[in-house]
Structures are given as C-alpha cells and as structure tokens.
C-alpha cells in the first residue's frame, strides 16, 4: 500500500469507529501539503551530539539509528490533550479495542512527540507499545532513541529498551533499559558523554571521556544528572571511581567540586588543590579552594563573583601561615621566625551607573613582598590600587581618580610609594569653531602623599586650539596654540632624588607653546600595488619654563621614540614641559601590495634655542640635535608580522635602542621572537631609565587536530656595557617553560614544565610542574 497519513483532531476512538471495522485495513487521507518533512537525527550540534557507538562490545551505544527521523513540531489542535498521529496504515481490533499503526508512525500530544515503525495502542489499559527505529522527544527537547518502548497514552511515561537519550542541552545518555516517570528519566547499565563520538570523516570513535554507571537519573526540570556506581574514563581507559556523583547539563551551574589543580615546585613541593563551587544564585557564586603542599603549610583561596543590574565585581583572597623571615626581607628574630599570617586580596569591579556615569575599582594588596611569587600567584613587582568615577559624553570628560601603590621590590621603601587622594580631571571640547579651529579646555588637580617621602599638590588649567586645513596642493597643515597655568605646593622635598624634587612651599608656573605641523602625502603605484610617501615638518616654539622649581611626579620615564617625536610635549606627564624652539623633520612611507604591507617612519629633531635642556643625558634629546628614531612594520597576510623600533646616535649612528618583535605562523602554529637592547648611557641617579638587554622566544605547534606543544624562554642579556653595576656575564636565563596540551570539544588536558633561574626572597629558583585537567559540564 502506498504511504498515506491521517490526522485525528477529535477522539481517536470516535475517528476509528467511523472509518474502520474489525480486522480490516483502512486507507487514510493524505496529509496536508504544508506539513514539514522529518529530518534525520541531527549531527554534532548543541541540541544533539554526533551519534556513535560506545566502543565496547555489549556496552550501551551512543549511536542513534541511521534511519530514524525526529518528529516535527506538534500540529495545531483545539484540544491540546488529544493525541494526534499520522501513519501509513492503521488496523483496529473492535473486540480487544486495540489500535495498530504501522509504517512511519508519528504521535503528538502537547510538546511530547513519538516516531516509530510500529505502534500498538491498547485503549483498555492505556498502554502504547512502539517498536522499530523509535525516537521520542519531550517538551525540553531531549530525544530518546530505542528498539522498543512502552508508554502511557499521554506519551509522558514509559519504558525503553536499548535506549539512547540525546539531551537538548548537549550530551548523550545510552543504556540497556530505561524508563520515564513524570518526565524524569531513569536508566540502568548506562553511559553518559557530552563529547563528539565520530571523527571528521563521520566514522565512530571513542569519546574523549564518558561516565559509566549502574544507574543514572536525569531530571530535566532541574537540568541535573545523578549517578550510582559510576566511573569516569578517558579515551576508553577506566579511571577514577565515582560511587555517588551528579552534575548539571548544558550551561547551568550547581554546587560541586571542580577540576583539581596539581603542581610540583621546588619552593612548595607537591601541591594539590580541589576547588568547590557554590552556586549562590543565578548571578552570584563562590569558589573555595583548599591548597595542600608537602613543603609548606596549607593555604585557603576563595573567589566571590557577582553580576548586578549595573555591573559586576569579583573578590579573590588567599591566606596561609608561614614564617615572615622566609622572604629574606625582614631580619631573622624570635618574632619573625614564628608562623604569621600571609595573604593577598585581589578585588575588581565596574559599574555603569547610567548612560554617562560609571564607577570602577581595583584593589590589590599583599601581606609581604614575596608571597605572590612563592605561591605562583603573580609576578608583578608593584600592586596598583585604584578607585575611579567617570562621566563621559560627546564633548566632555570628567573623572575622580584615587590610587595607591604597594611595592614588592626587595630593597625599595614602601614609604616612598605615592598615594593619590585624589586626582580630578575635567576636559571639554567646544563644538563651535573658534577662529576656524577647535578649542579644548582642561582642569586638573592632583594631591600626592607619602608616609616617608615628598608630598605635593598640583592644580592647573589649560586651553588648546587646533586648526587643520588642506591646501590646494594636498598638504595637510595643522596650527596649534597651547597655554597652561600651574600651581604647586610641595613638602619634604629632601626625601626624593634631586632631579625629581621641587622647591618647598607654593610655586606657580605658566606654560605656552605654538606649533605648525605640515604633512605632504604623495601617493602612486609601485610594484603592482600602492605606495605613499609623506614628508613631515613641525615647528614648535615655547618660552623657557620654570621646570625645576616644581616636583616631577608623573614625567620621570622619558625617552625619545617614534611615538613622541612629533608630540607637543615629549615628556610623559604634566610636571615637566619641553620648553624649546625646535624643528622636527620626518618621513613616513607605506607600501600596500596584495597580501603584503610595509609601514615605516624615521625622524629627527633640531633645537633652535641655545638654552640648556632639562632632558637627562641618554634620552636622545639632551643636545640641540636629537638622535634619529624610526619604526618599521612588515606584514604578510596573517602569517608574518615584524615590528622594528630603533634609535641611532646622532654622532656616530651607534644603536642606542634596538627592539624587534616578530610573529611567524598561523593562529595554531607560530613562533614569536622578541629582542630589546637599551644602550643609552643614562646616569645611575635616574632609576626609572636603566638600560638593559633581553631576548624572548616563544612557540606553539599544533601537532594534530587536538594535540599541541608550546614553549617559551626569557633571557637577560644585560652586562656591564648596559649597566655598570651588573655582575652578569651577558647570558642569564630568567625562566623557560615547555608544555604539551590536548583540547577537543569537551576535554582539556595539559602538562607544563617551568624552570625559574632567579631567587627572590623565599621564592626559590628551580623546576615547577603543572597538570591542568578540565571536563565539559564538570566544572570547566
């Protein structure tokens, strides 16, 4: 008989009584043309993992029957409790009141759906028995496959043999036998995996990991799977037993243990950490991590996270007891030899108060200078704390910013570290053109205090006017006028370096500058592409400024680079101003070819005024003629990126700065090389500008689809040529690491070896090993 379909919108018994007689077959009407076609069981998608066998003879299979099809969405009905169905053929036994449907049978009730080759409905008992290529879908979207299933006539409850459940949230549960009661699925002799179980060619493969159990219960209302007598295995190898175990499915979260952290280091010995996750609310959670060491007392770590209507914040804390004298920064006494509390707090948050106003905070503080390095938490040598409130709109900016610094450098005084309470900054840009240009105002005030050092307060008001024009010959001309009035109040000036201190008491200063900047871009064809050559000339005139009468708090790190060659003020902050009349010339070049780009610039500055410069020796700006600086960037598609920055001595073209950063490769396999050499001959009194030389090398290789290897090394090449106080021989490794990792759609496994060559306090040099393991749906 050709395939027919029948839709019953009324009671099934009434329809059959009107159209059939006992033991006689009945042809039924064609289904509506707009009824959607049924699709095969989906491939590896968030709704269903790719089907495959479990890989063990006699074990439950993760493979869905190839000829099953998922029923479409329920069709419209006046009474949602009525059971609707379609079939190729229907037989009805009047005496036994049994309905038999064969040939692509599909039943619907509310959001419950069933498809099978054969369905027998006993209307007396309300039992529905389906056989052959069965697929059942519940309202949550989970699909159950089986060879034989017994259901109630509500299509909600039943028993399935050789069952496979494809979870809508991702993952599969396979079992020899299972049942569903009120939507809760219970299976025996079962296995669960969220992993893909076919390879790229579509052939079955063993999942990366799975859980086998004597009994599994899945409640879709809470989205959680519970196991009895479970074991977790990776790549088909039996692993850890899990006698009583449960976990959520999909993107939901719940209380429970996360993946452990295993490390070995010379400082702390073997380390084992087992985080426990508390899901306090959909927008709040807490993770508590006890850490146990063989070479140190245990440590407790806790992290609290919260998401609010206007922002988010995170607070992380560490705490332990150990000897403070171990960090070698305090003398060994009876008091310091006793165990004392050591810890670290790291808190960060950001809140968008409204369209324009926002607030942010970052709090970082440690109990001592080597705690972070000893426990491998961070390698920062200074901790910056910051509280900020900002308002930003189209034409103005306002901020109140408070910050403090904790030094972790051995030998550096904490009392000399600045505390800003506060810094207030306001800027406004005028929309209306004034004299054909754009005017911007700025108000700024800053108060810096130290517990054992120089204190200073600063306030200034400034205005800057810029006018930009294009000439008929294509030159870009920019005229700038700048004026500023400063007021300073300084105390305890003798506590700081002479070059950075100011005069005691109140000091006032006026600053002014005029600048003319001309660029002339010339564009043409070259080598089958486009090139651009841009000569540039800038003239800046600024009268002498009383720079040395005020303290230098924010402009200490000064160095001539390609980024500040044409800046109006080549100092990094506000406390010093480049008061000179100078001419700066430069040349920019760009070449754009198919897949290749080259950007380069070079320039030099000439000071016309004969007054002595306040710029330190070695910065490249202390003489009337500056050093030559430049930058070259070469890119080839997304495969090669090379950046070279340099500074050449004006007298003999000796290299004073040589910096190279290169990346070659794809996103998965690449090599990164970095080199820096600063040979500027800066005096020892300016500790912010010390010379150094270092080399960096890193690489990652994608060995296979899922396996990769990576490594890196950092070498200090500084010797007495760069730093006269250095006792190194010019080759001093700092640290290197080597690792191998496996990562697929549901498992991440990695092993890393790292060696540190430097000892800082109680953070000793030596080897460290880190094992990382994470499972999808199990704390990843």
XYZ file of C-alpha atoms in Angstrom:
780
model
C 0.000 0.000 0.000
C 1.299 3.441 -0.823
C 2.197 5.712 2.103
C -0.821 7.592 3.453
C -1.216 9.754 6.551
C -4.127 10.547 8.805
C -4.693 13.387 11.256
C -7.239 12.890 14.012
C -8.406 16.147 15.560
C -11.105 14.500 17.701
C -11.009 11.491 19.951
C -9.066 8.643 18.376
C -11.706 6.049 19.122
C -14.505 8.054 17.507
C -12.459 8.533 14.343
C -11.621 4.840 14.100
C -15.219 3.761 14.726
C -16.414 5.856 11.843
C -13.806 4.702 9.365
C -12.829 1.092 10.166
C -14.195 -2.354 11.025
C -12.536 -5.166 12.931
C -9.512 -6.834 11.321
C -9.865 -4.762 8.141
C -7.278 -2.407 6.795
C -8.287 1.120 6.022
C -6.770 3.575 3.593
C -6.429 7.014 5.196
C -6.303 10.531 3.770
C -3.175 12.249 2.542
C -1.523 14.616 4.998
C -1.646 18.371 4.364
C 0.937 19.627 1.889
C 2.319 22.161 4.342
C 3.296 19.523 6.930
C 7.093 19.750 7.332
C 9.346 16.898 6.307
C 11.006 14.963 9.101
C 14.767 15.302 9.414
C 17.282 12.706 10.420
C 18.811 12.727 13.859
C 20.970 15.842 13.916
C 24.726 15.757 13.732
C 27.042 17.205 16.349
C 25.125 20.309 17.414
C 24.262 21.934 20.747
C 20.955 20.042 20.570
C 22.459 16.637 19.917
C 25.929 15.176 19.863
C 27.069 13.207 16.829
C 25.954 9.587 17.022
C 28.471 6.804 17.520
C 28.911 3.531 19.325
C 30.382 3.436 22.782
C 33.263 1.372 21.501
C 32.852 -1.634 23.802
C 31.104 -4.874 22.966
C 27.933 -5.289 24.961
C 28.018 -1.764 26.362
C 25.325 0.864 25.747
C 25.621 2.570 22.377
C 25.830 6.327 21.805
C 24.792 5.796 18.152
C 21.314 6.789 17.004
C 19.672 4.594 14.359
C 20.546 5.959 10.944
C 17.008 5.636 9.591
C 15.182 7.366 12.432
C 13.724 10.794 11.956
C 12.833 13.408 14.519
C 9.111 14.230 14.631
C 8.264 17.795 13.667
C 6.747 20.346 15.991
C 3.222 19.470 17.226
C 0.415 20.406 14.891
C -2.369 22.730 15.889
C -5.318 21.254 17.781
C -8.334 22.687 19.514
C -7.768 20.357 22.492
C -4.064 20.074 23.399
C -4.711 16.923 25.488
C -5.854 14.953 22.446
C -3.370 12.536 20.881
C -2.792 13.197 17.205
C -0.950 10.883 14.855
C -0.037 10.065 11.275
C 0.755 6.625 9.849
C 0.988 4.701 6.589
C -1.520 2.087 7.768
C -3.995 1.645 10.638
C -5.639 -1.580 11.915
C -8.324 -1.637 14.605
C -9.492 -4.677 16.594
C -13.030 -3.893 17.829
C -13.181 -6.884 20.131
C -9.938 -6.132 22.009
C -10.149 -2.364 21.451
C -6.560 -2.302 20.155
C -5.270 0.100 17.528
C -2.240 -0.931 15.449
C -0.442 1.702 13.352
C 2.382 0.709 11.010
C 4.704 2.453 8.596
C 6.326 5.705 9.747
C 4.025 6.271 12.720
C 4.117 9.688 14.402
C 2.202 10.636 17.531
C 1.769 14.081 19.071
C 0.387 15.344 22.358
C 1.187 18.846 23.543
C 5.019 19.037 23.252
C 5.537 15.262 23.530
C 6.283 13.535 20.224
C 6.990 9.961 19.141
C 8.078 8.297 15.904
C 8.280 4.514 15.317
C 7.842 1.837 12.635
C 5.021 0.149 14.551
C 2.737 1.352 17.366
C 0.135 -0.726 19.251
C -2.336 1.131 21.476
C -4.416 -0.816 23.955
C -7.261 1.558 24.691
C -8.482 -0.557 27.614
C -5.209 -0.324 29.567
C -3.979 2.952 28.071
C -0.674 1.299 27.169
C 1.163 2.283 23.985
C 3.872 -0.073 22.691
C 6.205 1.119 19.935
C 8.830 -0.875 18.055
C 11.423 -0.180 15.401
C 13.557 2.933 14.929
C 11.955 4.770 17.831
C 12.550 8.403 18.705
C 10.682 10.243 21.478
C 11.019 13.969 22.177
C 9.889 15.595 25.424
C 8.936 19.272 25.955
C 12.529 20.100 26.984
C 13.798 18.995 23.550
C 15.560 15.817 24.743
C 15.345 12.989 22.194
C 15.243 9.318 23.293
C 16.046 6.538 20.811
C 15.327 2.843 21.354
C 14.369 -0.536 19.886
C 11.198 -0.983 21.926
C 9.285 1.372 24.170
C 6.186 1.092 26.341
C 4.352 4.358 27.048
C 1.154 5.565 28.609
C -1.328 7.116 26.228
C -0.246 10.556 27.461
C 3.152 9.912 25.802
C 4.860 11.087 29.010
C 5.774 7.924 30.907
C 7.182 4.630 29.699
C 9.950 2.036 29.496
C 12.573 1.817 26.705
C 14.941 -0.998 25.743
C 18.390 -0.271 24.229
C 17.839 3.384 24.974
C 19.734 6.442 23.754
C 18.778 9.910 25.054
C 20.065 12.928 23.128
C 19.920 15.882 25.535
C 18.832 19.214 24.156
C 21.423 20.927 26.398
C 24.180 18.815 24.840
C 25.351 15.282 25.555
C 24.011 11.724 25.327
C 22.886 9.024 27.739
C 22.907 5.429 26.460
C 21.511 2.463 28.407
C 20.328 -1.128 28.095
C 16.987 -0.218 29.609
C 15.339 2.990 30.763
C 12.047 4.429 31.882
C 10.436 7.841 32.171
C 8.094 8.792 35.016
C 6.582 12.282 35.028
C 9.396 13.478 32.788
C 12.190 12.019 34.972
C 14.386 9.583 33.009
C 15.916 6.632 34.891
C 18.256 4.244 33.068
C 20.158 1.091 34.030
C 23.610 -0.009 32.855
C 24.145 3.443 31.370
C 26.852 5.691 29.974
C 26.961 9.484 29.567
C 29.188 11.724 27.447
C 28.936 15.300 26.153
C 31.691 14.617 23.618
C 31.624 14.100 19.885
C 31.744 10.386 19.071
C 32.573 10.498 15.371
C 35.702 11.724 13.669
C 35.913 14.247 10.845
C 35.099 11.507 8.317
C 31.938 10.559 10.211
C 33.348 7.256 11.455
C 32.607 6.177 15.040
C 35.268 6.886 17.650
C 35.642 6.536 21.373
C 34.545 9.744 23.156
C 37.280 11.703 24.920
C 35.641 10.917 28.221
C 32.489 9.260 29.465
C 30.857 8.194 32.697
C 29.515 4.653 33.035
C 27.145 3.795 35.861
C 24.839 1.109 37.172
C 22.024 3.640 37.386
C 21.510 7.162 36.043
C 18.656 9.567 36.808
C 18.055 12.684 34.722
C 15.500 15.289 35.801
C 15.042 17.866 33.007
C 13.202 20.275 35.304
C 16.396 20.874 37.303
C 18.791 20.027 34.453
C 20.853 17.602 36.539
C 22.161 14.046 36.062
C 22.741 11.776 39.083
C 24.794 8.557 39.002
C 25.017 5.455 41.163
C 28.078 3.214 40.918
C 29.782 5.473 38.393
C 33.275 5.509 36.918
C 34.812 8.157 34.686
C 37.086 7.038 31.864
C 39.200 8.921 29.339
C 39.895 7.601 25.838
C 38.366 4.235 26.765
C 40.626 3.664 29.780
C 38.994 3.187 33.180
C 39.921 5.889 35.606
C 38.536 7.261 38.871
C 35.554 5.608 40.573
C 32.656 7.916 41.438
C 30.398 5.969 43.847
C 27.922 8.855 44.280
C 28.106 11.624 41.741
C 25.949 14.234 39.987
C 26.399 17.210 37.691
C 24.310 19.721 35.715
C 23.951 19.591 31.939
C 24.246 22.379 29.401
C 25.174 25.861 30.577
C 23.625 25.591 34.040
C 25.752 25.618 37.188
C 25.363 23.960 40.559
C 27.289 23.255 43.732
C 30.103 20.761 43.448
C 33.800 20.080 43.048
C 35.694 21.468 40.069
C 38.719 20.014 38.309
C 41.704 19.600 40.660
C 44.962 21.523 40.298
C 48.214 19.552 40.573
C 51.643 21.201 40.720
C 55.184 20.434 41.784
C 57.668 23.187 42.645
C 60.967 23.387 44.449
C 59.643 26.060 46.796
C 56.434 24.362 47.964
C 56.895 20.736 46.908
C 53.859 18.851 45.643
C 50.656 20.898 45.568
C 47.099 19.592 45.400
C 44.130 21.928 45.113
C 40.473 20.896 44.874
C 38.088 23.817 44.243
C 34.481 23.621 45.433
C 31.897 25.727 43.625
C 28.854 27.227 45.382
C 26.073 28.467 43.090
C 24.555 31.049 45.414
C 22.175 32.490 42.820
C 21.948 32.802 39.032
C 24.063 35.960 39.310
C 26.320 35.078 42.263
C 28.783 32.291 43.023
C 31.604 31.409 45.391
C 34.569 29.118 44.771
C 36.569 27.902 47.778
C 39.892 26.188 47.040
C 41.952 24.472 49.751
C 45.578 24.086 48.655
C 47.802 21.494 50.316
C 51.616 21.473 49.972
C 54.271 18.999 51.036
C 56.790 21.816 51.523
C 54.574 24.415 53.220
C 51.518 24.772 55.400
C 48.110 24.618 53.660
C 46.605 27.702 52.051
C 42.966 28.638 51.502
C 41.756 30.521 48.427
C 38.268 31.941 47.888
C 36.737 33.778 44.936
C 33.358 35.523 45.016
C 31.727 36.782 41.811
C 28.538 38.756 41.323
C 26.659 40.265 38.405
C 24.267 43.122 39.175
C 21.878 45.198 37.114
C 24.531 47.876 36.601
C 27.798 45.938 36.538
C 29.868 43.157 38.028
C 32.590 42.609 40.605
C 34.954 39.898 41.773
C 36.824 39.425 45.064
C 39.637 36.879 45.425
C 41.531 36.167 48.627
C 44.413 33.926 49.710
C 45.513 33.125 53.253
C 48.066 30.910 54.995
C 50.512 30.840 57.900
C 54.272 30.724 57.427
C 57.445 32.413 58.604
C 57.807 36.023 57.507
C 61.591 35.681 57.766
C 61.481 33.186 54.907
C 61.119 36.028 52.404
C 64.569 37.399 53.355
C 63.192 40.961 53.545
C 63.000 41.083 57.342
C 65.690 40.138 59.878
C 65.595 36.695 61.463
C 64.362 37.186 65.036
C 62.301 35.173 67.501
C 59.221 37.101 66.406
C 59.740 36.751 62.655
C 60.723 33.084 62.994
C 57.229 32.231 64.230
C 54.460 31.443 61.788
C 52.449 34.506 60.869
C 49.523 35.207 58.579
C 50.424 35.783 54.942
C 47.872 36.532 52.259
C 46.668 38.516 49.287
C 43.461 40.309 48.285
C 42.513 40.999 44.661
C 39.196 42.758 44.012
C 37.935 44.334 40.808
C 34.591 45.762 39.743
C 32.961 48.037 37.208
C 29.504 49.611 37.266
C 27.665 51.622 34.617
C 25.569 53.957 36.760
C 23.718 55.471 33.801
C 24.371 56.392 30.181
C 27.249 58.730 31.080
C 28.389 57.877 34.618
C 30.461 54.823 35.536
C 32.497 53.659 38.513
C 35.338 51.149 38.715
C 37.665 49.796 41.365
C 40.765 47.620 41.543
C 42.162 46.636 44.943
C 45.353 44.578 45.230
C 47.307 44.173 48.443
C 49.677 41.513 49.760
C 50.923 40.812 53.262
C 54.590 40.855 52.195
C 56.829 41.251 49.169
C 57.347 37.643 48.097
C 54.023 35.985 48.877
C 52.772 36.224 45.277
C 55.943 34.782 43.765
C 56.324 31.995 46.323
C 52.839 30.628 45.659
C 52.989 31.391 41.911
C 50.018 33.759 42.007
C 51.558 36.711 40.153
C 54.960 38.038 39.094
C 54.052 41.711 39.406
C 56.600 43.699 41.395
C 54.177 46.541 42.158
C 50.493 46.377 43.084
C 48.360 49.308 41.978
C 45.098 50.100 43.768
C 42.603 52.328 42.021
C 39.144 53.830 42.605
C 37.615 55.811 39.753
C 34.378 57.612 38.932
C 33.932 58.821 35.344
C 31.457 60.764 33.294
C 31.766 60.687 29.502
C 29.564 62.343 26.934
C 30.047 63.526 23.387
C 32.028 66.670 24.223
C 33.318 66.327 27.792
C 35.124 64.017 30.173
C 35.192 64.115 33.985
C 36.922 61.740 36.406
C 37.771 61.444 40.082
C 40.608 59.002 40.497
C 42.337 57.766 43.652
C 45.228 55.340 43.598
C 47.950 53.861 45.768
C 50.935 51.614 45.055
C 52.385 48.765 47.080
C 55.930 47.854 46.131
C 57.067 44.231 46.138
C 60.623 45.054 45.118
C 63.181 43.941 47.652
C 65.175 46.969 48.832
C 62.593 49.593 47.788
C 60.969 51.678 50.543
C 57.207 51.374 50.857
C 57.071 54.807 52.471
C 58.357 56.366 49.239
C 55.436 55.000 47.203
C 52.847 57.629 46.165
C 49.226 57.782 47.297
C 46.940 59.962 45.176
C 43.928 61.301 47.095
C 42.572 62.233 44.638
C 43.223 63.184 41.030
C 40.403 65.162 39.422
C 40.361 65.747 35.685
C 37.826 67.630 33.555
C 38.033 68.220 29.811
C 35.592 69.908 27.464
C 35.668 70.309 23.720
C 33.843 73.257 22.202
C 31.670 72.336 19.226
C 31.504 75.791 17.705
C 34.553 76.646 15.641
C 36.610 79.473 17.138
C 38.769 81.338 14.643
C 38.273 78.424 12.277
C 39.614 75.828 14.732
C 38.568 73.645 17.655
C 39.080 74.664 21.288
C 39.507 72.279 24.228
C 39.738 73.156 27.927
C 41.174 71.081 30.753
C 41.115 71.432 34.546
C 43.236 69.078 36.626
C 44.177 68.718 40.275
C 46.305 66.084 41.996
C 47.340 65.511 45.613
C 50.149 63.018 46.280
C 51.096 61.933 49.789
C 53.790 59.599 51.081
C 54.265 58.171 54.536
C 58.034 58.624 54.228
C 58.781 60.949 51.347
C 57.883 64.042 49.375
C 54.279 65.310 49.443
C 52.916 67.518 46.698
C 49.702 69.081 45.419
C 49.134 70.331 41.900
C 46.389 72.172 40.042
C 46.325 73.568 36.523
C 44.013 74.966 33.886
C 44.845 74.696 30.193
C 43.416 75.522 26.784
C 44.421 74.140 23.390
C 43.305 75.399 19.995
C 43.810 73.340 16.832
C 43.086 74.291 13.246
C 43.524 71.782 10.433
C 43.456 72.701 6.752
C 44.135 71.021 3.408
C 45.875 73.149 0.787
C 45.084 73.002 -2.945
C 48.406 71.145 -3.433
C 47.412 68.385 -0.996
C 49.400 69.415 2.083
C 47.812 68.843 5.493
C 48.547 71.870 7.697
C 47.796 71.921 11.435
C 48.249 75.007 13.607
C 48.212 74.564 17.406
C 48.218 77.058 20.274
C 48.563 75.850 23.856
C 48.518 77.670 27.191
C 48.521 76.452 30.782
C 48.709 77.894 34.302
C 50.057 75.678 37.128
C 50.082 75.921 40.911
C 52.162 73.578 43.126
C 52.592 73.069 46.856
C 55.445 70.779 47.947
C 56.734 69.482 51.294
C 59.625 67.248 52.408
C 61.484 67.729 49.123
C 64.787 66.432 50.508
C 63.299 62.939 50.755
C 63.439 62.371 46.993
C 66.005 62.368 44.172
C 67.358 65.834 43.345
C 66.280 65.631 39.704
C 62.694 64.955 40.754
C 62.266 67.307 43.714
C 60.929 70.858 43.620
C 61.173 73.887 45.860
C 59.454 73.885 49.240
C 56.090 75.608 49.509
C 53.922 77.172 46.807
C 55.202 77.605 43.265
C 53.410 78.998 40.211
C 54.212 78.384 36.578
C 52.956 79.481 33.183
C 53.365 77.409 30.002
C 52.778 78.397 26.398
C 53.519 76.856 23.010
C 52.795 77.407 19.317
C 53.185 74.661 16.737
C 52.934 74.383 12.968
C 52.764 70.868 11.511
C 52.844 70.217 7.751
C 52.383 66.829 6.069
C 52.514 66.268 2.327
C 51.336 62.769 1.352
C 52.396 61.637 -2.124
C 50.581 58.573 -3.456
C 51.337 56.475 -6.516
C 51.584 52.987 -7.971
C 54.546 50.718 -7.192
C 55.342 47.017 -7.706
C 51.752 46.240 -8.622
C 50.378 47.973 -5.556
C 50.133 51.398 -3.947
C 52.796 53.386 -2.122
C 52.536 56.524 -0.009
C 55.441 58.844 0.792
C 54.744 61.550 3.405
C 57.393 64.154 4.261
C 56.601 65.928 7.536
C 57.908 69.125 9.130
C 56.940 70.516 12.520
C 57.973 73.793 14.150
C 57.343 74.280 17.882
C 58.064 77.470 19.814
C 57.819 77.532 23.610
C 59.366 80.054 26.035
C 61.549 78.974 28.930
C 59.595 77.342 31.738
C 60.497 77.027 35.419
C 60.515 73.246 35.267
C 62.979 72.665 38.101
C 61.003 74.730 40.625
C 58.217 72.148 40.787
C 58.399 68.423 41.642
C 58.415 65.738 38.967
C 55.902 63.079 39.910
C 54.453 61.912 36.584
C 57.075 62.690 33.896
C 60.072 60.643 35.008
C 60.100 57.945 32.329
C 61.152 59.985 29.285
C 62.823 58.612 26.190
C 62.868 59.663 22.538
C 60.766 57.271 20.461
C 58.908 57.336 17.167
C 55.663 57.692 19.139
C 56.584 61.018 20.805
C 58.931 62.574 18.229
C 56.234 64.989 16.993
C 54.457 65.411 20.342
C 53.895 68.940 21.602
C 55.372 67.855 24.934
C 57.765 64.920 24.751
C 57.610 64.311 28.496
C 55.147 61.612 29.523
C 53.259 63.678 32.130
C 52.339 67.222 33.170
C 55.102 68.066 35.669
C 57.735 68.690 33.004
C 57.266 70.559 29.710
C 59.576 70.537 26.696
C 60.323 74.290 26.646
C 62.275 74.789 23.451
C 62.047 76.186 19.957
C 62.679 73.277 17.652
C 62.213 71.919 14.170
C 61.340 68.270 13.722
C 61.525 66.549 10.352
C 60.371 63.076 9.443
C 59.429 60.797 6.614
C 56.624 58.229 6.556
C 56.488 55.504 3.936
C 53.787 52.917 3.271
C 53.592 50.202 0.626
C 50.486 48.103 0.089
C 50.671 45.024 -2.130
C 48.278 42.071 -2.362
C 48.774 40.308 0.967
C 51.777 42.473 1.947
C 52.039 45.806 3.741
C 55.037 47.876 4.818
C 54.817 50.911 7.117
C 57.952 52.817 8.085
C 58.893 56.170 9.541
C 62.084 57.972 10.524
C 62.718 61.369 12.029
C 64.983 63.763 13.934
C 64.594 66.970 15.913
C 66.718 70.159 15.948
C 66.548 72.595 18.854
C 66.982 76.216 17.720
C 67.228 77.797 21.177
C 70.596 77.707 22.938
C 69.252 77.240 26.466
C 70.252 74.129 28.353
C 67.840 71.234 28.116
C 66.270 69.700 31.210
C 66.065 66.353 29.438
C 68.511 63.866 31.007
C 71.588 62.647 29.174
C 70.960 59.456 27.277
C 67.354 60.228 26.400
C 68.339 61.271 22.881
C 67.059 64.828 23.422
C 69.649 66.415 25.709
C 71.687 68.011 22.873
C 70.454 70.527 20.325
C 70.372 67.810 17.672
C 68.427 64.761 18.731
C 69.124 61.150 17.960
C 67.434 59.533 14.963
C 64.406 57.372 15.719
C 62.288 55.168 13.497
C 59.934 52.251 13.215
C 59.290 49.646 10.510
C 56.298 47.301 10.408
C 56.054 44.495 7.829
C 53.035 42.208 7.497
C 52.408 39.303 5.146
C 48.764 38.278 5.253
C 48.016 36.833 8.689
C 51.216 34.772 8.635
C 54.098 37.189 9.255
C 54.242 40.292 11.448
C 57.531 42.116 12.091
C 57.983 45.343 14.071
C 61.377 47.017 14.462
C 61.934 50.139 16.571
C 65.328 51.785 16.762
C 67.242 54.838 17.888
C 70.573 55.835 16.337
C 73.144 58.102 17.936
C 73.289 61.433 16.109
C 77.122 61.481 16.123
C 78.248 58.002 15.106
C 74.946 56.226 14.329
C 75.559 53.803 17.191
C 72.429 51.847 18.087
C 71.007 53.243 21.334
C 67.698 51.394 21.149
C 67.063 48.207 19.216
C 63.703 46.496 19.655
C 62.357 43.690 17.478
C 59.064 41.817 17.795
C 58.208 39.168 15.216
C 55.483 36.572 14.831
C 55.529 33.917 12.108
C 52.811 31.341 11.646
C 49.105 30.757 11.901
C 46.869 31.039 14.937
C 47.503 27.411 15.873
C 51.195 27.059 14.935
C 53.512 30.022 15.312
C 56.853 31.334 16.543
C 57.259 34.611 18.450
C 60.635 36.321 18.817
C 61.398 39.426 20.833
C 64.637 41.323 21.417
C 65.329 44.569 23.277
C 68.592 46.409 23.856
C 68.785 49.834 25.503
C 72.271 51.340 25.483
C 71.602 54.998 26.303
C 74.301 55.722 28.937
C 71.850 57.236 31.425
C 73.194 58.151 34.846
C 72.593 55.832 37.795
C 70.700 58.509 39.717
C 67.673 58.110 37.431
C 66.495 54.660 38.445
C 63.446 54.835 36.164
C 65.576 54.792 32.997
C 68.099 51.996 33.471
C 69.475 50.273 30.367
C 69.021 46.561 29.770
C 69.151 43.839 27.139
C 66.877 40.819 26.879
C 65.656 38.196 24.417
C 62.328 36.354 24.317
C 61.347 33.292 22.323
C 58.015 31.506 22.279
C 56.449 28.899 20.030
C 53.344 26.768 19.678
C 52.946 23.788 17.352
C 49.634 22.136 16.538
C 50.806 18.529 16.333
C 47.442 17.022 15.445
C 43.853 18.190 15.444
C 43.729 18.112 19.242
C 47.359 17.842 20.441
C 49.710 20.814 20.673
C 53.087 21.649 22.181
C 54.337 25.038 23.349
C 57.376 26.587 24.941
C 58.988 29.906 25.815
C 62.224 31.289 27.200
C 63.271 34.667 28.602
C 66.984 35.519 28.776
C 68.573 38.540 30.432
C 71.490 39.628 28.219
C 72.410 42.668 30.310
C 76.084 43.064 31.212
C 78.350 45.894 32.321
C 78.060 47.552 28.901
C 74.399 48.342 29.543
C 74.520 48.529 33.360
C 77.848 49.271 35.029
C 76.547 47.749 38.274
C 75.674 44.459 36.590
C 77.802 41.458 37.502
C 76.202 39.211 34.882
C 78.158 37.724 32.001
C 75.587 38.759 29.405
C 73.667 35.477 29.373
C 71.428 34.974 32.387
C 68.264 32.908 31.779
C 65.286 34.205 33.734
C 62.813 31.375 33.132
C 61.635 28.991 30.477
C 58.686 26.680 30.094
C 57.655 23.723 27.972
C 54.212 22.206 27.751
C 52.032 19.748 25.892
C 48.246 20.017 25.733
C 45.216 18.161 24.448
C 41.953 20.021 23.825
C 38.825 18.974 21.978
C 35.163 19.877 22.236
C 34.777 18.539 25.788
C 38.181 17.880 27.369
C 41.243 19.957 28.126
C 44.404 18.286 29.413
C 47.802 19.915 29.767
C 51.197 19.334 31.365
C 53.643 22.237 31.756
C 57.236 22.302 32.994
C 58.718 25.631 34.059
C 62.147 26.495 35.405
C 62.937 29.723 37.236
C 66.571 30.809 37.410
C 66.229 33.676 39.865
C 65.595 33.626 43.609
C 63.517 36.412 45.139
C 63.106 36.111 48.893
C 61.552 32.740 49.668
C 60.553 32.203 46.023
C 63.481 29.992 45.111
C 64.857 29.066 41.723
C 64.051 25.612 40.450
C 61.597 23.483 38.497
C 57.804 23.572 38.606
C 55.292 21.201 37.044
C 51.624 21.952 36.421
C 48.916 19.480 35.425
C 45.675 21.004 34.120
C 42.524 18.938 33.576
C 39.021 20.166 32.745
C 35.850 18.375 31.611
C 32.894 19.901 29.789
C 29.830 20.024 32.099
C 32.099 19.072 35.026
C 33.453 22.402 36.235
C 35.136 23.538 33.046
